[in-house]
Amino acid sequence: MLPGKMSKVVVMAMAIFLFGFSGTPKAEAGMMHHCHGHMHMIMHGAPIPFYLMNQDKLGLSKDQVRKLIHLRMGFRKVAIMEKARIKVIHEDVKSEMMKKNIDTSDVKKDINRIVDHKKKIMDSYVEMVANAHKVLTPEQFEKVRKLWREMMMMHHGMMMHHEMMDHHKM
């Protein structure tokens, strides 16, 4: 694999791990490099993709894979609904903000409603990640941590190599 491609793979895997393990089958997990942004990663149920990308190394059973995918799907449904509610409230806020005399108390109420819906997404995310970790045996979880450390070390080495190469170009 070329250094540039390897770096992209490592960055993708890091992003998946940092924003939670989620439940993506191997083929779909490979598509995660197209994802951008923290909320997008959360919406895809990170860290479950990392678990599933490494399911053979971890020795995940079919039942464990099914549970992980189920957890991610449950979270995604909550997140989709809450994001839709947020979008509707945003439209109300935009409409109010176009008025000459803005009713600031209404806008502040809408902002609080948006925060409440975002909190529901984050609460659901924390529950999903906590439950995803419980699906793994203690041995599997330690193996995930080891795989993660190895990936981070490899990425750090690549970043140092790229920084040195950039420095020599100057």
JSON list of C-alpha atoms in Angstrom, two decimals:
[
{"chain": "A", "resi": 1, "resn": "MET", "atom": "CA", "xyz": [0.00, 0.00, 0.00]},
{"chain": "A", "resi": 2, "resn": "LEU", "atom": "CA", "xyz": [1.32, 3.47, -0.84]},
{"chain": "A", "resi": 3, "resn": "PRO", "atom": "CA", "xyz": [2.22, 5.77, 2.09]},
{"chain": "A", "resi": 4, "resn": "GLY", "atom": "CA", "xyz": [-0.50, 8.31, 1.18]},
{"chain": "A", "resi": 5, "resn": "LYS", "atom": "CA", "xyz": [-3.18, 5.62, 0.99]},
{"chain": "A", "resi": 6, "resn": "MET", "atom": "CA", "xyz": [-1.97, 4.03, 4.23]},
{"chain": "A", "resi": 7, "resn": "SER", "atom": "CA", "xyz": [-2.13, 7.40, 5.97]},
{"chain": "A", "resi": 8, "resn": "LYS", "atom": "CA", "xyz": [-5.73, 7.89, 4.83]},
{"chain": "A", "resi": 9, "resn": "VAL", "atom": "CA", "xyz": [-6.67, 4.43, 6.11]},
{"chain": "A", "resi": 10, "resn": "VAL", "atom": "CA", "xyz": [-5.07, 5.13, 9.48]},
{"chain": "A", "resi": 11, "resn": "VAL", "atom": "CA", "xyz": [-6.75, 8.53, 9.80]},
{"chain": "A", "resi": 12, "resn": "MET", "atom": "CA", "xyz": [-10.10, 6.95, 8.92]},
{"chain": "A", "resi": 13, "resn": "ALA", "atom": "CA", "xyz": [-9.66, 4.22, 11.50]},
{"chain": "A", "resi": 14, "resn": "MET", "atom": "CA", "xyz": [-8.58, 6.76, 14.11]},
{"chain": "A", "resi": 15, "resn": "ALA", "atom": "CA", "xyz": [-11.66, 8.86, 13.47]},
{"chain": "A", "resi": 16, "resn": "ILE", "atom": "CA", "xyz": [-13.87, 5.80, 13.78]},
{"chain": "A", "resi": 17, "resn": "PHE", "atom": "CA", "xyz": [-12.26, 4.85, 17.09]},
{"chain": "A", "resi": 18, "resn": "LEU", "atom": "CA", "xyz": [-12.24, 8.37, 18.54]},
{"chain": "A", "resi": 19, "resn": "PHE", "atom": "CA", "xyz": [-15.91, 8.93, 17.89]},
{"chain": "A", "resi": 20, "resn": "GLY", "atom": "CA", "xyz": [-17.07, 5.60, 19.18]},
{"chain": "A", "resi": 21, "resn": "PHE", "atom": "CA", "xyz": [-17.01, 2.06, 18.02]},
{"chain": "A", "resi": 22, "resn": "SER", "atom": "CA", "xyz": [-20.04, 1.37, 15.84]},
{"chain": "A", "resi": 23, "resn": "GLY", "atom": "CA", "xyz": [-21.70, -1.46, 13.94]},
{"chain": "A", "resi": 24, "resn": "THR", "atom": "CA", "xyz": [-20.77, -1.48, 10.30]},
{"chain": "A", "resi": 25, "resn": "PRO", "atom": "CA", "xyz": [-20.19, -4.66, 8.34]},
{"chain": "A", "resi": 26, "resn": "LYS", "atom": "CA", "xyz": [-16.66, -4.96, 6.93]},
{"chain": "A", "resi": 27, "resn": "ALA", "atom": "CA", "xyz": [-17.53, -3.77, 3.42]},
{"chain": "A", "resi": 28, "resn": "GLU", "atom": "CA", "xyz": [-19.43, -0.75, 4.72]},
{"chain": "A", "resi": 29, "resn": "ALA", "atom": "CA", "xyz": [-16.71, 0.02, 7.28]},
{"chain": "A", "resi": 30, "resn": "GLY", "atom": "CA", "xyz": [-14.25, 0.38, 4.43]},
{"chain": "A", "resi": 31, "resn": "MET", "atom": "CA", "xyz": [-16.39, 3.21, 3.10]},
{"chain": "A", "resi": 32, "resn": "MET", "atom": "CA", "xyz": [-15.99, 5.24, 6.28]},
{"chain": "A", "resi": 33, "resn": "HIS", "atom": "CA", "xyz": [-13.07, 7.20, 4.81]},
{"chain": "A", "resi": 34, "resn": "HIS", "atom": "CA", "xyz": [-15.68, 9.23, 2.93]},
{"chain": "A", "resi": 35, "resn": "CYS", "atom": "CA", "xyz": [-17.09, 10.53, 6.20]},
{"chain": "A", "resi": 36, "resn": "HIS", "atom": "CA", "xyz": [-16.26, 14.02, 7.39]},
{"chain": "A", "resi": 37, "resn": "GLY", "atom": "CA", "xyz": [-16.86, 15.74, 10.69]},
{"chain": "A", "resi": 38, "resn": "HIS", "atom": "CA", "xyz": [-17.51, 14.76, 14.25]},
{"chain": "A", "resi": 39, "resn": "MET", "atom": "CA", "xyz": [-21.31, 14.61, 14.00]},
{"chain": "A", "resi": 40, "resn": "HIS", "atom": "CA", "xyz": [-21.11, 12.52, 10.85]},
{"chain": "A", "resi": 41, "resn": "MET", "atom": "CA", "xyz": [-18.92, 10.00, 12.64]},
{"chain": "A", "resi": 42, "resn": "ILE", "atom": "CA", "xyz": [-21.28, 9.92, 15.57]},
{"chain": "A", "resi": 43, "resn": "MET", "atom": "CA", "xyz": [-24.23, 9.42, 13.21]},
{"chain": "A", "resi": 44, "resn": "HIS", "atom": "CA", "xyz": [-22.49, 6.34, 11.83]},
{"chain": "A", "resi": 45, "resn": "GLY", "atom": "CA", "xyz": [-22.21, 4.86, 15.29]},
{"chain": "A", "resi": 46, "resn": "ALA", "atom": "CA", "xyz": [-18.48, 5.01, 15.88]},
{"chain": "A", "resi": 47, "resn": "PRO", "atom": "CA", "xyz": [-16.72, 2.76, 17.52]},
{"chain": "A", "resi": 48, "resn": "ILE", "atom": "CA", "xyz": [-18.77, -0.14, 16.20]},
{"chain": "A", "resi": 49, "resn": "PRO", "atom": "CA", "xyz": [-17.18, 0.09, 12.70]},
{"chain": "A", "resi": 50, "resn": "PHE", "atom": "CA", "xyz": [-13.74, -0.42, 14.27]},
{"chain": "A", "resi": 51, "resn": "TYR", "atom": "CA", "xyz": [-15.00, -3.48, 16.12]},
{"chain": "A", "resi": 52, "resn": "LEU", "atom": "CA", "xyz": [-16.50, -4.87, 12.94]},
{"chain": "A", "resi": 53, "resn": "MET", "atom": "CA", "xyz": [-13.49, -4.05, 10.75]},
{"chain": "A", "resi": 54, "resn": "ASN", "atom": "CA", "xyz": [-11.47, -6.16, 13.18]},
{"chain": "A", "resi": 55, "resn": "GLN", "atom": "CA", "xyz": [-14.10, -8.83, 13.84]},
{"chain": "A", "resi": 56, "resn": "ASP", "atom": "CA", "xyz": [-11.84, -11.67, 12.64]},
{"chain": "A", "resi": 57, "resn": "LYS", "atom": "CA", "xyz": [-8.91, -10.54, 14.81]},
{"chain": "A", "resi": 58, "resn": "LEU", "atom": "CA", "xyz": [-11.27, -10.14, 17.77]},
{"chain": "A", "resi": 59, "resn": "GLY", "atom": "CA", "xyz": [-13.05, -13.43, 17.14]},
{"chain": "A", "resi": 60, "resn": "LEU", "atom": "CA", "xyz": [-16.51, -11.84, 17.24]},
{"chain": "A", "resi": 61, "resn": "SER", "atom": "CA", "xyz": [-19.34, -14.35, 17.08]},
{"chain": "A", "resi": 62, "resn": "LYS", "atom": "CA", "xyz": [-22.26, -13.90, 14.71]},
{"chain": "A", "resi": 63, "resn": "ASP", "atom": "CA", "xyz": [-24.40, -13.03, 17.75]},
{"chain": "A", "resi": 64, "resn": "GLN", "atom": "CA", "xyz": [-21.94, -10.32, 18.81]},
{"chain": "A", "resi": 65, "resn": "VAL", "atom": "CA", "xyz": [-21.91, -8.85, 15.30]},
{"chain": "A", "resi": 66, "resn": "ARG", "atom": "CA", "xyz": [-25.73, -8.90, 15.25]},
{"chain": "A", "resi": 67, "resn": "LYS", "atom": "CA", "xyz": [-25.88, -7.14, 18.65]},
{"chain": "A", "resi": 68, "resn": "LEU", "atom": "CA", "xyz": [-23.41, -4.47, 17.56]},
{"chain": "A", "resi": 69, "resn": "ILE", "atom": "CA", "xyz": [-25.30, -3.76, 14.35]},
{"chain": "A", "resi": 70, "resn": "HIS", "atom": "CA", "xyz": [-28.58, -3.63, 16.33]},
{"chain": "A", "resi": 71, "resn": "LEU", "atom": "CA", "xyz": [-27.10, -1.11, 18.79]},
{"chain": "A", "resi": 72, "resn": "ARG", "atom": "CA", "xyz": [-25.86, 1.09, 15.99]},
{"chain": "A", "resi": 73, "resn": "MET", "atom": "CA", "xyz": [-29.18, 0.96, 14.17]},
{"chain": "A", "resi": 74, "resn": "GLY", "atom": "CA", "xyz": [-31.12, 1.89, 17.31]},
{"chain": "A", "resi": 75, "resn": "PHE", "atom": "CA", "xyz": [-28.85, 4.87, 17.86]},
{"chain": "A", "resi": 76, "resn": "ARG", "atom": "CA", "xyz": [-29.05, 5.96, 14.23]},
{"chain": "A", "resi": 77, "resn": "LYS", "atom": "CA", "xyz": [-32.85, 5.95, 14.36]},
{"chain": "A", "resi": 78, "resn": "VAL", "atom": "CA", "xyz": [-32.83, 8.21, 17.43]},
{"chain": "A", "resi": 79, "resn": "ALA", "atom": "CA", "xyz": [-30.25, 10.49, 15.82]},
{"chain": "A", "resi": 80, "resn": "ILE", "atom": "CA", "xyz": [-32.17, 10.76, 12.54]},
{"chain": "A", "resi": 81, "resn": "MET", "atom": "CA", "xyz": [-35.38, 11.74, 14.32]},
{"chain": "A", "resi": 82, "resn": "GLU", "atom": "CA", "xyz": [-33.68, 14.27, 16.59]},
{"chain": "A", "resi": 83, "resn": "LYS", "atom": "CA", "xyz": [-31.76, 15.82, 13.69]},
{"chain": "A", "resi": 84, "resn": "ALA", "atom": "CA", "xyz": [-35.03, 16.19, 11.77]},
{"chain": "A", "resi": 85, "resn": "ARG", "atom": "CA", "xyz": [-36.60, 17.94, 14.75]},
{"chain": "A", "resi": 86, "resn": "ILE", "atom": "CA", "xyz": [-33.58, 20.25, 14.97]},
{"chain": "A", "resi": 87, "resn": "LYS", "atom": "CA", "xyz": [-33.89, 21.14, 11.27]},
{"chain": "A", "resi": 88, "resn": "VAL", "atom": "CA", "xyz": [-37.55, 22.06, 11.72]},
{"chain": "A", "resi": 89, "resn": "ILE", "atom": "CA", "xyz": [-36.71, 24.31, 14.67]},
{"chain": "A", "resi": 90, "resn": "HIS", "atom": "CA", "xyz": [-33.87, 25.89, 12.64]},
{"chain": "A", "resi": 91, "resn": "GLU", "atom": "CA", "xyz": [-36.40, 26.84, 9.98]},
{"chain": "A", "resi": 92, "resn": "ASP", "atom": "CA", "xyz": [-38.56, 28.54, 12.62]},
{"chain": "A", "resi": 93, "resn": "VAL", "atom": "CA", "xyz": [-35.53, 30.42, 13.95]},
{"chain": "A", "resi": 94, "resn": "LYS", "atom": "CA", "xyz": [-34.47, 31.54, 10.47]},
{"chain": "A", "resi": 95, "resn": "SER", "atom": "CA", "xyz": [-37.98, 32.79, 9.80]},
{"chain": "A", "resi": 96, "resn": "GLU", "atom": "CA", "xyz": [-38.09, 34.71, 13.07]},
{"chain": "A", "resi": 97, "resn": "MET", "atom": "CA", "xyz": [-34.64, 36.20, 12.48]},
{"chain": "A", "resi": 98, "resn": "MET", "atom": "CA", "xyz": [-35.80, 37.74, 9.20]},
{"chain": "A", "resi": 99, "resn": "LYS", "atom": "CA", "xyz": [-38.40, 39.89, 10.96]},
{"chain": "A", "resi": 100, "resn": "LYS", "atom": "CA", "xyz": [-37.85, 43.57, 11.75]},
{"chain": "A", "resi": 101, "resn": "ASN", "atom": "CA", "xyz": [-38.85, 43.04, 15.38]},
{"chain": "A", "resi": 102, "resn": "ILE", "atom": "CA", "xyz": [-37.44, 39.71, 16.51]},
{"chain": "A", "resi": 103, "resn": "ASP", "atom": "CA", "xyz": [-39.19, 38.02, 19.41]},
{"chain": "A", "resi": 104, "resn": "THR", "atom": "CA", "xyz": [-36.01, 37.13, 21.24]},
{"chain": "A", "resi": 105, "resn": "SER", "atom": "CA", "xyz": [-37.82, 35.10, 23.90]},
{"chain": "A", "resi": 106, "resn": "ASP", "atom": "CA", "xyz": [-39.23, 32.78, 21.20]},
{"chain": "A", "resi": 107, "resn": "VAL", "atom": "CA", "xyz": [-35.81, 32.42, 19.56]},
{"chain": "A", "resi": 108, "resn": "LYS", "atom": "CA", "xyz": [-34.19, 31.66, 22.93]},
{"chain": "A", "resi": 109, "resn": "LYS", "atom": "CA", "xyz": [-36.86, 28.99, 23.60]},
{"chain": "A", "resi": 110, "resn": "ASP", "atom": "CA", "xyz": [-36.14, 27.48, 20.18]},
{"chain": "A", "resi": 111, "resn": "ILE", "atom": "CA", "xyz": [-32.40, 27.48, 20.88]},
{"chain": "A", "resi": 112, "resn": "ASN", "atom": "CA", "xyz": [-33.05, 25.63, 24.15]},
{"chain": "A", "resi": 113, "resn": "ARG", "atom": "CA", "xyz": [-35.20, 23.11, 22.27]},
{"chain": "A", "resi": 114, "resn": "ILE", "atom": "CA", "xyz": [-32.35, 22.57, 19.79]},
{"chain": "A", "resi": 115, "resn": "VAL", "atom": "CA", "xyz": [-29.92, 21.99, 22.67]},
{"chain": "A", "resi": 116, "resn": "ASP", "atom": "CA", "xyz": [-32.36, 19.49, 24.21]},
{"chain": "A", "resi": 117, "resn": "HIS", "atom": "CA", "xyz": [-32.56, 17.52, 20.95]},
{"chain": "A", "resi": 118, "resn": "LYS", "atom": "CA", "xyz": [-28.76, 17.54, 20.57]},
{"chain": "A", "resi": 119, "resn": "LYS", "atom": "CA", "xyz": [-28.48, 16.29, 24.15]},
{"chain": "A", "resi": 120, "resn": "LYS", "atom": "CA", "xyz": [-30.82, 13.40, 23.29]},
{"chain": "A", "resi": 121, "resn": "ILE", "atom": "CA", "xyz": [-28.48, 12.44, 20.44]},
{"chain": "A", "resi": 122, "resn": "MET", "atom": "CA", "xyz": [-25.41, 12.59, 22.68]},
{"chain": "A", "resi": 123, "resn": "ASP", "atom": "CA", "xyz": [-27.13, 10.67, 25.50]},
{"chain": "A", "resi": 124, "resn": "SER", "atom": "CA", "xyz": [-28.16, 7.96, 23.03]},
{"chain": "A", "resi": 125, "resn": "TYR", "atom": "CA", "xyz": [-24.62, 7.89, 21.65]},
{"chain": "A", "resi": 126, "resn": "VAL", "atom": "CA", "xyz": [-23.09, 7.38, 25.10]},
{"chain": "A", "resi": 127, "resn": "GLU", "atom": "CA", "xyz": [-25.53, 4.54, 25.80]},
{"chain": "A", "resi": 128, "resn": "MET", "atom": "CA", "xyz": [-24.75, 2.92, 22.45]},
{"chain": "A", "resi": 129, "resn": "VAL", "atom": "CA", "xyz": [-20.98, 3.04, 23.03]},
{"chain": "A", "resi": 130, "resn": "ALA", "atom": "CA", "xyz": [-21.31, 1.78, 26.61]},
{"chain": "A", "resi": 131, "resn": "ASN", "atom": "CA", "xyz": [-23.49, -1.11, 25.45]},
{"chain": "A", "resi": 132, "resn": "ALA", "atom": "CA", "xyz": [-21.20, -1.85, 22.49]},
{"chain": "A", "resi": 133, "resn": "HIS", "atom": "CA", "xyz": [-18.27, -2.25, 24.87]},
{"chain": "A", "resi": 134, "resn": "LYS", "atom": "CA", "xyz": [-20.36, -4.68, 26.95]},
{"chain": "A", "resi": 135, "resn": "VAL", "atom": "CA", "xyz": [-20.92, -6.90, 23.90]},
{"chain": "A", "resi": 136, "resn": "LEU", "atom": "CA", "xyz": [-17.22, -7.72, 23.87]},
{"chain": "A", "resi": 137, "resn": "THR", "atom": "CA", "xyz": [-15.63, -10.09, 26.31]},
{"chain": "A", "resi": 138, "resn": "PRO", "atom": "CA", "xyz": [-12.90, -8.59, 28.53]},
{"chain": "A", "resi": 139, "resn": "GLU", "atom": "CA", "xyz": [-10.32, -10.36, 26.36]},
{"chain": "A", "resi": 140, "resn": "GLN", "atom": "CA", "xyz": [-11.80, -8.94, 23.16]},
{"chain": "A", "resi": 141, "resn": "PHE", "atom": "CA", "xyz": [-11.90, -5.46, 24.64]},
{"chain": "A", "resi": 142, "resn": "GLU", "atom": "CA", "xyz": [-8.21, -5.70, 25.61]},
{"chain": "A", "resi": 143, "resn": "LYS", "atom": "CA", "xyz": [-7.46, -6.88, 22.05]},
{"chain": "A", "resi": 144, "resn": "VAL", "atom": "CA", "xyz": [-9.32, -3.81, 20.68]},
{"chain": "A", "resi": 145, "resn": "ARG", "atom": "CA", "xyz": [-7.25, -1.56, 22.91]},
{"chain": "A", "resi": 146, "resn": "LYS", "atom": "CA", "xyz": [-4.06, -3.27, 21.67]},
{"chain": "A", "resi": 147, "resn": "LEU", "atom": "CA", "xyz": [-5.13, -2.93, 18.01]},
{"chain": "A", "resi": 148, "resn": "TRP", "atom": "CA", "xyz": [-5.93, 0.72, 18.63]},
{"chain": "A", "resi": 149, "resn": "ARG", "atom": "CA", "xyz": [-2.52, 1.38, 20.24]},
{"chain": "A", "resi": 150, "resn": "GLU", "atom": "CA", "xyz": [-0.78, -0.35, 17.34]},
{"chain": "A", "resi": 151, "resn": "MET", "atom": "CA", "xyz": [-2.71, 1.73, 14.85]},
{"chain": "A", "resi": 152, "resn": "MET", "atom": "CA", "xyz": [-1.91, 4.93, 16.75]},
{"chain": "A", "resi": 153, "resn": "MET", "atom": "CA", "xyz": [1.80, 4.05, 16.89]},
{"chain": "A", "resi": 154, "resn": "MET", "atom": "CA", "xyz": [1.83, 3.33, 13.17]},
{"chain": "A", "resi": 155, "resn": "HIS", "atom": "CA", "xyz": [-0.01, 6.58, 12.45]},
{"chain": "A", "resi": 156, "resn": "HIS", "atom": "CA", "xyz": [2.33, 8.55, 14.71]},
{"chain": "A", "resi": 157, "resn": "GLY", "atom": "CA", "xyz": [5.32, 7.06, 12.88]},
{"chain": "A", "resi": 158, "resn": "MET", "atom": "CA", "xyz": [3.82, 8.02, 9.53]},
{"chain": "A", "resi": 159, "resn": "MET", "atom": "CA", "xyz": [3.08, 11.53, 10.70]},
{"chain": "A", "resi": 160, "resn": "MET", "atom": "CA", "xyz": [6.65, 11.92, 11.94]},
{"chain": "A", "resi": 161, "resn": "HIS", "atom": "CA", "xyz": [7.92, 10.63, 8.57]},
{"chain": "A", "resi": 162, "resn": "HIS", "atom": "CA", "xyz": [5.71, 13.11, 6.66]},
{"chain": "A", "resi": 163, "resn": "GLU", "atom": "CA", "xyz": [6.77, 15.99, 8.92]},
{"chain": "A", "resi": 164, "resn": "MET", "atom": "CA", "xyz": [10.42, 15.13, 8.35]},
{"chain": "A", "resi": 165, "resn": "MET", "atom": "CA", "xyz": [9.85, 14.92, 4.59]},
{"chain": "A", "resi": 166, "resn": "ASP", "atom": "CA", "xyz": [8.05, 18.30, 4.61]},
{"chain": "A", "resi": 167, "resn": "HIS", "atom": "CA", "xyz": [10.89, 19.82, 6.65]},
{"chain": "A", "resi": 168, "resn": "HIS", "atom": "CA", "xyz": [13.50, 18.63, 4.13]},
{"chain": "A", "resi": 169, "resn": "LYS", "atom": "CA", "xyz": [11.54, 20.23, 1.26]},
{"chain": "A", "resi": 170, "resn": "MET", "atom": "CA", "xyz": [12.01, 23.67, 2.81]}
]
